[in-house]
Amino acid sequence: MSAAAPELPGARVLDLFAGSGALGLEALSRGAAEVVFVERSRVALEALRANVAALGAEDEVTVVSDDVFRFLDREPLRFDMALADPPYGTNDARMLVERFLSRPVARTLWVEHSWRDPIPLPTHARTRRYGDTALTTLTDHDDTDTDDRPT
């Protein structure tokens, strides 16, 4: 989150695969104006809503109970930043990157994923590795040249 900190003050943030809301709530604590959380798991939604209530952040957040991809396809969306921590062992990170490249929903997308899962990335993508975890940042550039190198 420290790498994203300069972009957060006043930002509209989308937290995809939100889980307990840790990423979006951290963004809020660092100055984001609004966070929209998207999560489909009932257990995670209960934890997320409890965390939002515990922080008294109800006025700054919207919690959406839905599948991420269905939510993204529903209508044109535009956020300053999208954060995503899709479940490992699924194809969700790859599908999210592909979706973002064809129809960006934010100026930047920050996606956490397994280092071992190759994701075709445009040349303007930036990936940092932290052990077996990778954090890839994409912008809404028009550069769609990709390769299949592991991120």
Coordinates of N, CA and C in Angstrom, one line a residue:
M1 N 0.8 -1.2 0.0 CA 0.0 0.0 0.0 C 0.9 1.3 0.0
S2 N 2.1 1.1 0.5 CA 2.9 2.3 0.5 C 3.3 2.8 -0.9
A3 N 3.4 1.9 -1.8 CA 3.7 2.2 -3.2 C 2.5 3.0 -3.8
A4 N 1.3 2.7 -3.4 CA 0.1 3.3 -4.0 C -0.2 4.6 -3.2
A5 N 0.4 4.9 -2.1 CA 0.0 6.0 -1.2 C -0.1 7.3 -1.9
P6 N 0.8 7.7 -2.8 CA 0.7 9.0 -3.5 C -0.6 9.2 -4.3
E7 N -1.2 8.1 -4.7 CA -2.4 8.2 -5.6 C -3.7 8.2 -4.8
L8 N -3.6 8.0 -3.5 CA -4.8 7.7 -2.7 C -5.6 9.0 -2.2
P9 N -4.9 10.1 -1.8 CA -5.7 11.2 -1.3 C -6.8 11.6 -2.3
G10 N -8.0 11.6 -1.8 CA -9.2 12.0 -2.6 C -9.6 11.0 -3.7
A11 N -9.0 9.9 -3.7 CA -9.3 8.9 -4.8 C -10.6 8.1 -4.6
R12 N -11.2 7.8 -5.7 CA -12.3 6.8 -5.8 C -11.6 5.4 -6.0
V13 N -11.8 4.5 -5.1 CA -11.1 3.2 -5.1 C -12.1 2.1 -5.3
L14 N -11.8 1.1 -6.1 CA -12.5 -0.1 -6.3 C -11.7 -1.2 -5.7
D15 N -12.3 -2.0 -4.8 CA -11.6 -3.1 -4.1 C -12.3 -4.4 -4.6
L16 N -11.6 -5.1 -5.5 CA -12.2 -6.3 -6.1 C -11.7 -7.6 -5.4
F17 N -12.5 -8.6 -5.3 CA -12.2 -9.8 -4.5 C -11.9 -9.3 -3.1
A18 N -12.7 -8.4 -2.5 CA -12.4 -7.6 -1.3 C -12.2 -8.4 -0.1
G19 N -12.7 -9.6 0.1 CA -12.5 -10.4 1.3 C -12.9 -9.6 2.5
S20 N -12.1 -9.5 3.5 CA -12.4 -8.7 4.7 C -12.3 -7.2 4.5
G21 N -11.9 -6.8 3.4 CA -11.8 -5.3 3.1 C -10.5 -4.7 3.5
A22 N -9.5 -5.5 3.8 CA -8.2 -4.9 4.3 C -7.6 -3.9 3.3
L23 N -7.6 -4.2 2.0 CA -6.9 -3.3 1.0 C -7.7 -2.0 0.9
G24 N -9.0 -2.1 0.7 CA -9.8 -0.9 0.6 C -9.9 -0.1 1.9
L25 N -9.9 -0.7 3.0 CA -10.0 0.1 4.3 C -8.6 0.7 4.5
E26 N -7.5 0.1 4.1 CA -6.2 0.7 4.2 C -6.2 1.9 3.3
A27 N -6.7 1.8 2.1 CA -6.7 2.9 1.2 C -7.5 4.1 1.8
L28 N -8.6 3.8 2.4 CA -9.5 4.8 3.1 C -8.7 5.5 4.2
S29 N -7.9 4.7 4.9 CA -7.1 5.3 6.0 C -6.0 6.2 5.5
R30 N -5.6 6.0 4.3 CA -4.6 6.8 3.6 C -5.1 7.9 2.8
G31 N -6.4 8.2 2.9 CA -7.0 9.4 2.3 C -7.9 9.2 1.1
A32 N -8.2 7.9 0.7 CA -9.2 7.7 -0.3 C -10.5 8.4 0.1
A33 N -11.2 8.9 -0.8 CA -12.5 9.6 -0.6 C -13.6 8.6 -0.5
E34 N -13.5 7.5 -1.3 CA -14.6 6.6 -1.4 C -14.0 5.2 -1.8
V35 N -14.6 4.1 -1.3 CA -14.2 2.8 -1.7 C -15.4 2.0 -1.9
V36 N -15.4 1.3 -3.1 CA -16.5 0.4 -3.4 C -15.8 -1.0 -3.3
F37 N -16.4 -1.9 -2.5 CA -15.9 -3.2 -2.3 C -16.8 -4.2 -3.1
V38 N -16.2 -5.2 -3.8 CA -17.0 -6.2 -4.5 C -16.5 -7.5 -4.0
E39 N -17.4 -8.3 -3.4 CA -17.1 -9.6 -2.9 C -18.4 -10.5 -3.0
R40 N -18.2 -11.8 -3.3 CA -19.4 -12.7 -3.4 C -19.5 -13.6 -2.2
S41 N -18.5 -13.9 -1.5 CA -18.5 -14.9 -0.4 C -19.3 -14.3 0.8
R42 N -20.3 -15.0 1.2 CA -21.2 -14.5 2.4 C -20.3 -14.3 3.6
V43 N -19.4 -15.3 3.9 CA -18.6 -15.2 5.1 C -17.7 -14.0 5.0
A44 N -17.1 -13.8 3.9 CA -16.2 -12.6 3.7 C -17.0 -11.3 3.8
L45 N -18.2 -11.3 3.2 CA -19.1 -10.1 3.3 C -19.4 -9.7 4.7
E46 N -19.7 -10.8 5.6 CA -20.0 -10.5 7.0 C -18.8 -9.9 7.7
A47 N -17.6 -10.4 7.4 CA -16.4 -9.8 8.0 C -16.2 -8.4 7.5
L48 N -16.4 -8.2 6.2 CA -16.2 -6.9 5.6 C -17.1 -5.9 6.2
R49 N -18.4 -6.2 6.3 CA -19.4 -5.3 6.9 C -19.1 -5.0 8.4
A50 N -18.6 -6.0 9.1 CA -18.2 -5.8 10.5 C -17.0 -4.9 10.6
N51 N -16.0 -5.0 9.7 CA -14.9 -4.2 9.7 C -15.2 -2.7 9.4
V52 N -16.1 -2.6 8.4 CA -16.5 -1.2 8.0 C -17.2 -0.6 9.2
A53 N -18.1 -1.3 9.9 CA -18.9 -0.8 11.0 C -17.9 -0.4 12.2
A54 N -17.0 -1.3 12.4 CA -16.0 -1.1 13.5 C -15.2 0.2 13.3
L55 N -15.0 0.5 12.1 CA -14.2 1.7 11.8 C -15.1 2.9 11.6
G56 N -16.4 2.7 11.6 CA -17.3 3.9 11.4 C -17.2 4.5 10.0
A57 N -17.0 3.6 9.0 CA -16.7 4.1 7.7 C -17.9 3.9 6.7
E58 N -19.1 3.7 7.2 CA -20.2 3.4 6.4 C -20.5 4.5 5.4
D59 N -20.2 5.8 5.7 CA -20.5 6.9 4.8 C -19.5 6.9 3.6
E60 N -18.4 6.3 3.7 CA -17.3 6.4 2.7 C -17.3 5.1 1.8
V61 N -18.0 4.1 2.1 CA -17.9 2.9 1.4 C -19.3 2.4 0.9
T62 N -19.2 1.6 -0.2 CA -20.3 0.8 -0.7 C -19.9 -0.6 -0.8
V63 N -20.7 -1.5 -0.3 CA -20.4 -2.9 -0.3 C -21.3 -3.6 -1.3
V64 N -20.7 -4.2 -2.3 CA -21.5 -4.9 -3.4 C -21.3 -6.4 -3.3
S65 N -22.4 -7.1 -3.1 CA -22.4 -8.6 -3.1 C -22.6 -9.1 -4.5
D66 N -21.5 -9.4 -5.2 CA -21.6 -9.9 -6.6 C -20.3 -10.5 -7.0
D67 N -20.4 -11.3 -8.1 CA -19.2 -11.8 -8.8 C -18.5 -10.6 -9.4
V68 N -17.2 -10.6 -9.2 CA -16.4 -9.4 -9.8 C -16.6 -9.2 -11.2
F69 N -16.5 -10.3 -12.0 CA -16.6 -10.1 -13.5 C -18.0 -9.7 -13.9
R70 N -19.0 -10.2 -13.3 CA -20.4 -9.8 -13.5 C -20.6 -8.3 -13.2
F71 N -20.0 -7.9 -12.1 CA -20.1 -6.5 -11.7 C -19.4 -5.6 -12.7
L72 N -18.2 -6.0 -13.1 CA -17.4 -5.2 -14.1 C -18.1 -5.1 -15.4
D73 N -18.8 -6.1 -15.8 CA -19.5 -6.0 -17.1 C -20.9 -5.4 -17.1
R74 N -21.4 -5.1 -15.9 CA -22.7 -4.5 -15.8 C -22.9 -3.2 -16.4
E75 N -21.9 -2.3 -16.2 CA -22.1 -0.9 -16.7 C -20.7 -0.3 -16.8
P76 N -20.5 0.8 -17.5 CA -19.2 1.5 -17.5 C -18.9 2.0 -16.2
L77 N -17.7 1.8 -15.7 CA -17.3 2.2 -14.4 C -16.0 3.0 -14.6
R78 N -15.7 3.9 -13.7 CA -14.5 4.7 -13.8 C -14.1 5.1 -12.4
F79 N -13.0 4.5 -12.0 CA -12.4 4.8 -10.6 C -11.0 5.4 -10.9
D80 N -10.4 5.9 -9.8 CA -9.0 6.4 -9.9 C -8.1 5.2 -9.7
M81 N -8.5 4.2 -8.9 CA -7.6 3.1 -8.6 C -8.5 1.9 -8.4
A82 N -8.1 0.7 -8.9 CA -8.7 -0.6 -8.6 C -7.6 -1.4 -7.9
L83 N -8.0 -2.1 -6.8 CA -7.2 -3.0 -6.1 C -7.8 -4.4 -6.2
A84 N -7.0 -5.4 -6.4 CA -7.5 -6.7 -6.5 C -6.6 -7.8 -5.9
D85 N -7.1 -8.7 -5.1 CA -6.4 -9.8 -4.6 C -7.2 -11.1 -4.8
P86 N -7.2 -11.5 -6.1 CA -8.0 -12.7 -6.5 C -7.5 -13.9 -5.8
P87 N -8.3 -14.9 -5.6 CA -7.8 -16.1 -5.0 C -6.8 -16.8 -5.9
Y88 N -5.7 -17.3 -5.2 CA -4.7 -18.0 -5.9 C -5.2 -19.3 -6.4
G89 N -4.6 -19.9 -7.4 CA -5.0 -21.2 -7.9 C -6.2 -21.1 -8.8
T90 N -6.6 -19.9 -9.1 CA -7.7 -19.7 -10.1 C -7.1 -18.9 -11.3
N91 N -7.9 -18.7 -12.3 CA -7.5 -18.0 -13.4 C -7.9 -16.5 -13.3
D92 N -8.4 -16.1 -12.1 CA -9.0 -14.8 -12.0 C -8.1 -13.6 -12.2
A93 N -6.8 -13.8 -11.8 CA -5.9 -12.7 -12.0 C -5.6 -12.4 -13.5
R94 N -5.4 -13.5 -14.2 CA -5.3 -13.4 -15.7 C -6.5 -12.8 -16.3
M95 N -7.7 -13.3 -16.0 CA -8.9 -12.8 -16.5 C -9.1 -11.3 -16.2
L96 N -8.8 -10.9 -15.0 CA -8.9 -9.5 -14.6 C -8.0 -8.6 -15.4
V97 N -6.8 -9.0 -15.6 CA -5.8 -8.2 -16.4 C -6.3 -8.1 -17.8
E98 N -6.8 -9.2 -18.4 CA -7.3 -9.2 -19.8 C -8.5 -8.3 -19.8
R99 N -9.4 -8.3 -18.9 CA -10.6 -7.5 -18.8 C -10.2 -6.0 -18.7
F100 N -9.2 -5.7 -17.9 CA -8.7 -4.3 -17.7 C -8.1 -3.8 -19.0
L101 N -7.4 -4.6 -19.7 CA -6.7 -4.2 -20.9 C -7.8 -3.9 -22.0
S102 N -8.8 -4.6 -22.0 CA -9.9 -4.4 -23.0 C -10.8 -3.2 -22.6
R103 N -11.0 -3.1 -21.4 CA -12.0 -2.1 -20.9 C -11.6 -1.6 -19.5
P104 N -10.7 -0.7 -19.4 CA -10.2 -0.2 -18.1 C -11.3 0.4 -17.2
V105 N -11.3 0.0 -16.0 CA -12.3 0.6 -15.0 C -11.7 1.6 -14.1
A106 N -10.4 1.8 -14.2 CA -9.7 2.8 -13.4 C -8.5 3.3 -14.1
R107 N -7.9 4.3 -13.6 CA -6.6 4.8 -14.1 C -5.5 3.8 -13.9
T108 N -5.6 3.2 -12.7 CA -4.6 2.1 -12.4 C -5.2 0.9 -11.8
L109 N -4.6 -0.2 -12.1 CA -5.1 -1.5 -11.5 C -3.9 -2.1 -10.7
W110 N -4.0 -2.4 -9.5 CA -3.0 -3.1 -8.7 C -3.5 -4.5 -8.4
V111 N -2.8 -5.5 -8.9 CA -3.3 -6.9 -8.7 C -2.3 -7.7 -8.0
E112 N -2.7 -8.4 -6.9 CA -1.8 -9.3 -6.3 C -2.1 -10.7 -6.8
H113 N -1.0 -11.4 -7.1 CA -1.2 -12.8 -7.7 C 0.1 -13.6 -7.4
S114 N 0.0 -14.9 -7.7 CA 1.1 -15.8 -7.5 C 2.2 -15.5 -8.6
W115 N 3.4 -15.4 -8.2 CA 4.5 -15.2 -9.1 C 4.6 -16.3 -10.1
R116 N 4.1 -17.5 -9.8 CA 4.2 -18.7 -10.6 C 3.2 -18.7 -11.7
D117 N 2.1 -17.9 -11.6 CA 1.1 -17.9 -12.6 C 1.4 -16.9 -13.7
P118 N 1.7 -17.4 -14.9 CA 2.0 -16.4 -15.9 C 0.8 -15.6 -16.4
I119 N 1.0 -14.3 -16.6 CA -0.1 -13.5 -17.0 C 0.5 -12.7 -18.2
P120 N -0.1 -12.7 -19.3 CA 0.4 -11.8 -20.4 C 0.2 -10.4 -20.0
L121 N 1.3 -9.7 -20.1 CA 1.2 -8.3 -19.6 C 1.7 -7.3 -20.7
P122 N 1.1 -6.1 -20.8 CA 1.6 -5.1 -21.7 C 3.0 -4.6 -21.3
T123 N 3.7 -4.0 -22.2 CA 5.0 -3.5 -21.9 C 5.0 -2.5 -20.8
H124 N 3.9 -1.7 -20.6 CA 3.9 -0.7 -19.6 C 3.6 -1.2 -18.2
A125 N 3.3 -2.5 -18.0 CA 3.0 -3.0 -16.7 C 4.3 -3.1 -15.9
R126 N 4.1 -3.0 -14.6 CA 5.2 -3.0 -13.6 C 4.9 -4.1 -12.6
T127 N 5.8 -5.0 -12.4 CA 5.6 -6.1 -11.4 C 6.7 -6.1 -10.4
R128 N 6.3 -6.2 -9.1 CA 7.3 -6.4 -8.0 C 7.0 -7.8 -7.4
R129 N 8.1 -8.4 -7.1 CA 8.0 -9.8 -6.5 C 8.3 -9.7 -5.0
Y130 N 7.5 -10.4 -4.3 CA 7.7 -10.5 -2.8 C 7.6 -12.0 -2.5
G131 N 8.7 -12.8 -2.6 CA 8.7 -14.2 -2.4 C 7.9 -14.9 -3.5
D132 N 6.8 -15.6 -3.2 CA 6.0 -16.3 -4.2 C 4.8 -15.4 -4.6
T133 N 4.7 -14.2 -4.1 CA 3.7 -13.2 -4.4 C 4.2 -12.2 -5.3
A134 N 3.4 -11.7 -6.3 CA 3.7 -10.7 -7.2 C 2.7 -9.6 -7.1
L135 N 3.1 -8.3 -7.2 CA 2.1 -7.2 -7.3 C 2.4 -6.5 -8.6
T136 N 1.4 -6.6 -9.5 CA 1.5 -6.0 -10.8 C 0.6 -4.8 -10.9
T137 N 1.2 -3.7 -11.4 CA 0.5 -2.4 -11.6 C 0.3 -2.2 -13.1
L138 N -0.9 -1.9 -13.5 CA -1.2 -1.5 -14.9 C -1.9 -0.2 -14.9
T139 N -1.6 0.6 -15.9 CA -2.3 1.8 -16.1 C -3.3 1.7 -17.3
D140 N -4.1 2.6 -17.6 CA -5.1 2.5 -18.7 C -4.5 3.0 -20.0
H141 N -3.2 2.8 -20.2 CA -2.5 3.2 -21.5 C -3.1 2.3 -22.6
D142 N -3.0 2.8 -23.8 CA -3.4 2.1 -25.0 C -2.5 1.0 -25.4
D143 N -1.3 0.9 -24.8 CA -0.3 -0.1 -25.2 C -0.7 -1.5 -24.9
T144 N -1.1 -2.3 -25.9 CA -1.6 -3.6 -25.6 C -0.6 -4.7 -26.0
D145 N 0.6 -4.3 -26.4 CA 1.6 -5.4 -26.7 C 1.9 -6.2 -25.4
T146 N 1.7 -7.5 -25.5 CA 1.9 -8.4 -24.4 C 2.8 -9.5 -24.7
D147 N 3.3 -10.1 -23.7 CA 4.1 -11.3 -23.9 C 3.7 -12.3 -22.8
D148 N 4.1 -13.5 -22.9 CA 3.7 -14.5 -21.9 C 4.8 -14.8 -20.9
R149 N 5.6 -13.8 -20.6 CA 6.6 -14.0 -19.6 C 5.9 -14.1 -18.2
P150 N 6.5 -14.9 -17.3 CA 5.9 -14.9 -16.0 C 6.1 -13.5 -15.4
T151 N 5.1 -13.1 -14.7 CA 5.1 -11.7 -14.1 C 6.0 -11.8 -12.9

